[in-house]
CSV table of C-alpha atoms in Angstrom, one decimal:
chain,number,residue,atom,x,y,z
A,13,MET,CA,-9.5,-6.7,-25.5
A,14,GLY,CA,-10.6,-9.1,-27.8
A,15,GLN,CA,-12.5,-12.2,-27.2
A,16,LYS,CA,-10.9,-13.2,-23.9
A,17,PRO,CA,-12.9,-15.7,-22.0
A,18,ALA,CA,-14.9,-13.2,-20.2
A,19,LEU,CA,-13.3,-9.7,-20.6
A,20,GLY,CA,-6.5,-6.5,-21.4
A,21,GLY,CA,-1.8,-3.4,-20.9
A,22,GLU,CA,0.2,-1.4,-23.0
A,23,GLN,CA,1.7,-3.1,-26.0
A,24,ALA,CA,0.0,-4.8,-28.8
A,25,GLY,CA,-0.6,-8.5,-28.6
A,26,THR,CA,-3.4,-9.7,-26.5
A,27,GLU,CA,-5.0,-13.1,-26.3
A,28,PRO,CA,-8.7,-13.6,-26.9
A,29,ARG,CA,-11.0,-13.8,-23.9
A,30,ALA,CA,-13.6,-16.6,-23.7
A,31,GLU,CA,-17.3,-15.9,-23.9
A,32,ASP,CA,-20.1,-17.3,-21.8
A,33,GLY,CA,-23.8,-17.0,-21.3
A,34,GLY,CA,-25.9,-19.5,-19.4
A,35,LYS,CA,-24.4,-22.2,-17.2
A,36,GLN,CA,-23.5,-24.3,-20.3
A,37,ALA,CA,-22.0,-21.2,-22.0
A,38,ALA,CA,-20.0,-20.4,-18.9
A,39,THR,CA,-18.6,-23.9,-19.0
A,40,ILE,CA,-17.5,-23.5,-22.6
A,41,GLY,CA,-15.9,-20.2,-21.9
A,42,THR,CA,-14.1,-21.8,-19.0
A,43,ILE,CA,-12.7,-24.4,-21.3
A,44,GLU,CA,-11.4,-21.8,-23.8
A,45,ARG,CA,-10.0,-19.6,-21.0
A,46,ARG,CA,-8.1,-22.5,-19.4
A,47,ALA,CA,-6.5,-23.3,-22.7
A,48,GLU,CA,-5.5,-19.7,-23.2
A,49,LEU,CA,-3.9,-19.6,-19.8
A,50,GLY,CA,-1.7,-22.6,-20.5
A,51,GLY,CA,-3.8,-25.3,-18.8
A,52,GLU,CA,-5.1,-28.4,-20.4
A,53,PRO,CA,-8.4,-27.9,-22.3
A,54,ALA,CA,-11.2,-30.0,-21.0
A,55,ALA,CA,-12.6,-32.8,-23.1
A,56,PRO,CA,-15.4,-31.9,-25.5
A,57,ASP,CA,-18.9,-32.2,-24.1
A,58,PRO,CA,-20.8,-34.9,-26.1
A,59,GLU,CA,-24.0,-33.0,-25.4
A,60,ALA,CA,-22.6,-29.7,-26.8
A,61,GLU,CA,-21.8,-31.5,-30.0
A,62,ALA,CA,-25.4,-32.6,-30.3
A,63,LEU,CA,-26.9,-29.0,-30.1
A,64,THR,CA,-29.6,-28.1,-32.6
A,65,PRO,CA,-29.0,-25.1,-34.8
A,66,ASP,CA,-31.3,-23.0,-32.6
A,67,ASP,CA,-29.6,-24.1,-29.5
A,68,ALA,CA,-26.2,-23.4,-31.0
A,69,LEU,CA,-27.3,-19.9,-32.1
A,70,ALA,CA,-28.6,-19.2,-28.6
A,71,LEU,CA,-25.3,-20.4,-27.1
A,72,ALA,CA,-23.4,-18.2,-29.5
A,73,ARG,CA,-25.4,-15.2,-28.4
A,74,GLU,CA,-24.7,-15.9,-24.7
A,75,ASN,CA,-21.0,-16.5,-25.4
A,76,PHE,CA,-20.8,-13.2,-27.3
A,77,ARG,CA,-22.6,-11.3,-24.6
A,78,PHE,CA,-20.2,-12.7,-22.0
A,79,SER,CA,-17.1,-11.9,-24.1
A,80,ALA,CA,-18.2,-8.4,-24.9
A,81,MET,CA,-19.2,-7.6,-21.3
A,82,ARG,CA,-16.0,-9.0,-19.9
A,83,ASN,CA,-13.9,-6.9,-22.3
A,84,ALA,CA,-16.0,-3.8,-21.5
A,85,TYR,CA,-15.4,-4.3,-17.8
A,86,TYR,CA,-11.7,-4.8,-18.3
A,87,HIS,CA,-11.3,-1.6,-20.2
A,88,SER,CA,-13.4,0.3,-17.7
A,89,ALA,CA,-11.1,-0.8,-15.0
A,90,ARG,CA,-8.0,0.2,-16.9
A,91,LEU,CA,-9.6,3.5,-17.8
A,92,ARG,CA,-10.3,4.3,-14.1
A,93,PHE,CA,-6.7,3.3,-13.2
A,94,TYR,CA,-5.1,5.6,-15.7
A,95,GLU,CA,-7.5,8.5,-15.0
A,96,ALA,CA,-6.7,8.2,-11.3
A,97,GLN,CA,-2.9,8.2,-11.9
A,98,HIS,CA,-3.2,11.2,-14.3
A,99,ARG,CA,-5.3,13.2,-11.8
A,100,ALA,CA,-2.9,12.5,-9.0
A,101,LEU,CA,0.1,13.8,-11.0
A,102,MET,CA,-1.9,16.8,-12.1
A,103,PHE,CA,-2.8,17.5,-8.5
A,104,GLY,CA,0.9,17.3,-7.5
A,105,ILE,CA,1.9,19.7,-10.4
A,106,VAL,CA,-0.7,22.2,-9.5
A,107,LEU,CA,0.0,22.0,-5.8
A,108,THR,CA,3.7,22.5,-6.2
A,109,GLY,CA,3.0,25.5,-8.4
A,110,THR,CA,1.2,27.4,-5.7
A,111,ALA,CA,3.1,30.2,-3.9
A,112,GLY,CA,2.1,29.0,-0.4
A,113,VAL,CA,3.4,25.5,-0.8
A,114,ALA,CA,6.5,26.8,-2.6
A,115,ASN,CA,7.3,29.1,0.3
A,116,ILE,CA,6.9,26.3,2.9
A,117,PHE,CA,8.9,23.8,0.9
A,118,THR,CA,11.8,26.1,-0.1
A,119,ALA,CA,12.2,27.2,3.6
A,120,TYR,CA,13.3,23.7,4.4
A,121,ALA,CA,14.7,22.2,1.2
A,122,GLY,CA,15.6,25.1,-1.1
A,123,ASP,CA,14.3,26.3,-4.5
A,124,ARG,CA,16.2,23.8,-6.6
A,125,TRP,CA,14.7,20.8,-5.0
A,126,PHE,CA,11.2,22.2,-5.2
A,127,ALA,CA,11.5,23.0,-8.9
A,128,GLY,CA,12.9,19.5,-9.5
A,129,ILE,CA,9.8,17.9,-7.9
A,130,THR,CA,7.4,19.9,-10.2
A,131,ALA,CA,9.5,19.0,-13.2
A,132,LEU,CA,9.6,15.3,-12.2
A,133,LEU,CA,5.8,15.1,-11.9
A,134,ALA,CA,5.2,16.7,-15.2
A,135,THR,CA,7.8,14.4,-16.9
A,136,LEU,CA,6.3,11.3,-15.4
A,137,ASP,CA,2.9,12.2,-16.8
A,138,LEU,CA,4.3,13.1,-20.2
A,139,VAL,CA,6.6,10.0,-20.5
A,140,PHE,CA,4.0,7.5,-19.4
A,141,ASP,CA,1.2,9.2,-21.4
A,142,LEU,CA,-1.4,8.4,-18.8
A,143,ARG,CA,-4.1,10.5,-20.4
A,144,GLY,CA,-3.5,8.9,-23.8
A,145,LYS,CA,-3.7,5.4,-22.3
A,146,ALA,CA,-6.9,6.4,-20.5
A,147,GLN,CA,-8.4,7.6,-23.8
A,148,LEU,CA,-7.5,4.4,-25.6
A,149,HIS,CA,-9.2,2.2,-23.0
A,150,ASP,CA,-12.2,4.6,-23.0
A,151,SER,CA,-12.5,4.1,-26.8
A,152,LEU,CA,-12.2,0.3,-26.5
A,153,LYS,CA,-14.8,0.2,-23.7
A,154,ARG,CA,-17.3,2.2,-25.7
A,155,ARG,CA,-16.9,-0.1,-28.7
A,156,TYR,CA,-17.6,-3.2,-26.6
A,157,PHE,CA,-20.7,-1.7,-25.0
A,158,ILE,CA,-21.9,-0.6,-28.5
A,159,LEU,CA,-21.6,-4.3,-29.6
A,160,LEU,CA,-23.6,-5.3,-26.5
A,161,ALA,CA,-26.3,-2.8,-27.3
A,162,ARG,CA,-26.6,-4.1,-30.9
A,163,LEU,CA,-26.9,-7.6,-29.6
A,164,GLU,CA,-29.8,-6.6,-27.4
A,165,GLU,CA,-31.4,-4.6,-30.2
A,166,ARG,CA,-31.4,-7.6,-32.5
A,167,PRO,CA,-32.8,-10.6,-30.6
A,168,GLU,CA,-33.7,-12.1,-34.0
A,169,ALA,CA,-30.2,-11.9,-35.3
A,170,GLY,CA,-29.1,-15.1,-37.1
A,171,ALA,CA,-25.9,-16.9,-37.4
A,172,ARG,CA,-24.6,-14.7,-40.2
A,173,GLN,CA,-25.1,-11.5,-38.2
A,174,MET,CA,-23.6,-13.1,-35.1
A,175,ALA,CA,-20.5,-14.0,-37.2
A,176,LYS,CA,-20.2,-10.3,-38.3
A,177,TRP,CA,-20.4,-9.1,-34.7
A,178,GLN,CA,-17.8,-11.7,-33.7
A,179,SER,CA,-15.5,-10.6,-36.4
A,180,ARG,CA,-15.7,-7.0,-35.0
A,181,ILE,CA,-14.5,-8.4,-31.6
A,182,TYR,CA,-11.5,-9.9,-33.4
A,183,SER,CA,-10.9,-6.6,-35.2
A,184,ILE,CA,-10.9,-4.7,-31.9
A,185,THR,CA,-8.4,-7.2,-30.5
A,186,ALA,CA,-5.8,-6.1,-33.0
A,187,GLU,CA,-5.9,-2.6,-31.6
A,188,GLU,CA,-5.7,-3.6,-27.9
A,189,PRO,CA,-2.6,-3.1,-25.7
A,190,VAL,CA,-1.1,-6.1,-23.8
A,191,THR,CA,-3.5,-7.7,-21.4
A,192,TYR,CA,-3.1,-7.4,-17.6
A,193,ARG,CA,-4.3,-10.8,-16.7
A,194,ALA,CA,-5.2,-10.2,-13.1
A,195,VAL,CA,-7.4,-7.3,-14.2
A,196,ASP,CA,-8.8,-9.5,-16.8
A,197,ALA,CA,-9.6,-12.2,-14.2
A,198,VAL,CA,-11.5,-9.6,-12.1
A,199,ALA,CA,-13.5,-8.5,-15.2
A,200,HIS,CA,-14.3,-12.2,-15.8
A,201,ASN,CA,-15.7,-12.5,-12.3
A,202,GLU,CA,-17.7,-9.3,-12.6
A,203,ALA,CA,-19.2,-10.5,-15.9
A,204,ILE,CA,-20.2,-13.7,-14.2
A,205,ASP,CA,-21.9,-11.8,-11.4
A,206,THR,CA,-23.7,-9.5,-13.8
A,207,LEU,CA,-25.1,-12.3,-16.0
A,208,GLY,CA,-25.9,-14.6,-13.0
A,209,LEU,CA,-23.7,-17.4,-14.2
A,210,ASP,CA,-22.2,-20.2,-12.1
A,211,PRO,CA,-20.0,-18.8,-9.4
A,212,ASP,CA,-17.8,-21.9,-9.7
A,213,ASP,CA,-16.6,-20.5,-13.0
A,214,LYS,CA,-15.0,-17.5,-11.3
A,215,GLN,CA,-11.2,-17.2,-11.2
A,216,ALA,CA,-9.4,-17.0,-7.9
A,217,LEU,CA,-6.7,-14.4,-7.2
A,218,THR,CA,-4.4,-14.1,-4.3
A,219,LYS,CA,-4.5,-10.9,-2.2
A,220,SER,CA,-1.2,-9.7,-3.7
A,221,GLN,CA,-2.4,-10.5,-7.3
A,222,TYR,CA,-5.5,-8.4,-6.7
A,223,ARG,CA,-3.6,-5.6,-5.0
A,224,TRP,CA,-1.0,-5.2,-7.8
A,225,ARG,CA,-3.2,-6.2,-10.7
A,226,HIS,CA,-2.7,-2.9,-12.6
A,227,PHE,CA,1.1,-2.9,-12.2
A,228,TYR,CA,2.2,-6.1,-13.7
A,229,THR,CA,0.9,-8.2,-16.7
A,230,ALA,CA,1.0,-11.6,-15.0
A,231,GLN,CA,1.8,-13.2,-18.3
A,232,GLY,CA,2.0,-17.0,-17.9
A,233,VAL,CA,0.1,-16.9,-14.6
A,234,THR,CA,-2.8,-19.3,-14.3
A,235,PHE,CA,-5.7,-18.3,-12.2
A,236,PRO,CA,-7.5,-21.4,-10.9
A,237,TYR,CA,-11.3,-21.6,-11.0
A,238,ALA,CA,-13.4,-21.5,-7.9
A,239,ARG,CA,-14.5,-25.1,-8.4
A,240,GLU,CA,-10.8,-26.1,-8.6
A,241,VAL,CA,-9.9,-24.2,-5.4
A,242,ALA,CA,-12.9,-25.8,-3.6
A,243,SER,CA,-12.0,-29.2,-4.8
A,244,ALA,CA,-8.4,-28.8,-3.7
A,245,GLY,CA,-9.6,-27.7,-0.3
A,246,ASP,CA,-11.9,-30.7,0.0
A,247,SER,CA,-9.1,-33.1,-0.9
A,248,LYS,CA,-6.8,-31.9,1.9
A,249,PRO,CA,-6.5,-34.4,4.8
């Protein structure tokens, strides 16, 4: 899903995700992410402006690693969701097609109702194209992991090569369906855990947001950062 601050849905039009690496990189990714979610961007860090070329390149690598990993985790989650839904419908279709189940059901509800259930399940799978959506997210996931592999294969890559890889993330973004922001926030947190970044940069979700994350896009919803939640708790009388 593009370069969303850490690692998007089913219609074109996603927003970039922010990228992070070490603690400083995570902070930069947080600034970008907050801006994308509609919050006020933090003031520029004077120290970041004074980075040497080598430091800037190292930071770019860490930001790229975080962005690609977050996107890969996001699409992995969406892939698992659609695969599970597709398999559930296929199980229902196969089950309702067996003679034993048919005899039991028709004894209580009649043949027409039973045939209608089988047709309904098949129609749902066809209309929502669950398998096709799963394949799309599988393809996007693979492309992000390939970018991660290339990054690790080329520790000597310079600014020009980093720019080429970054442009590929932007190109992939154009092919992505709409972002499910709560799923994206979970992917953000998973990437932070994987890379050992500052836990305060994690995004907080409510129980309902987490439970229904695959069912609504949560466009316009701002997920606070752990440090903000902790600060708000400390400020309560």
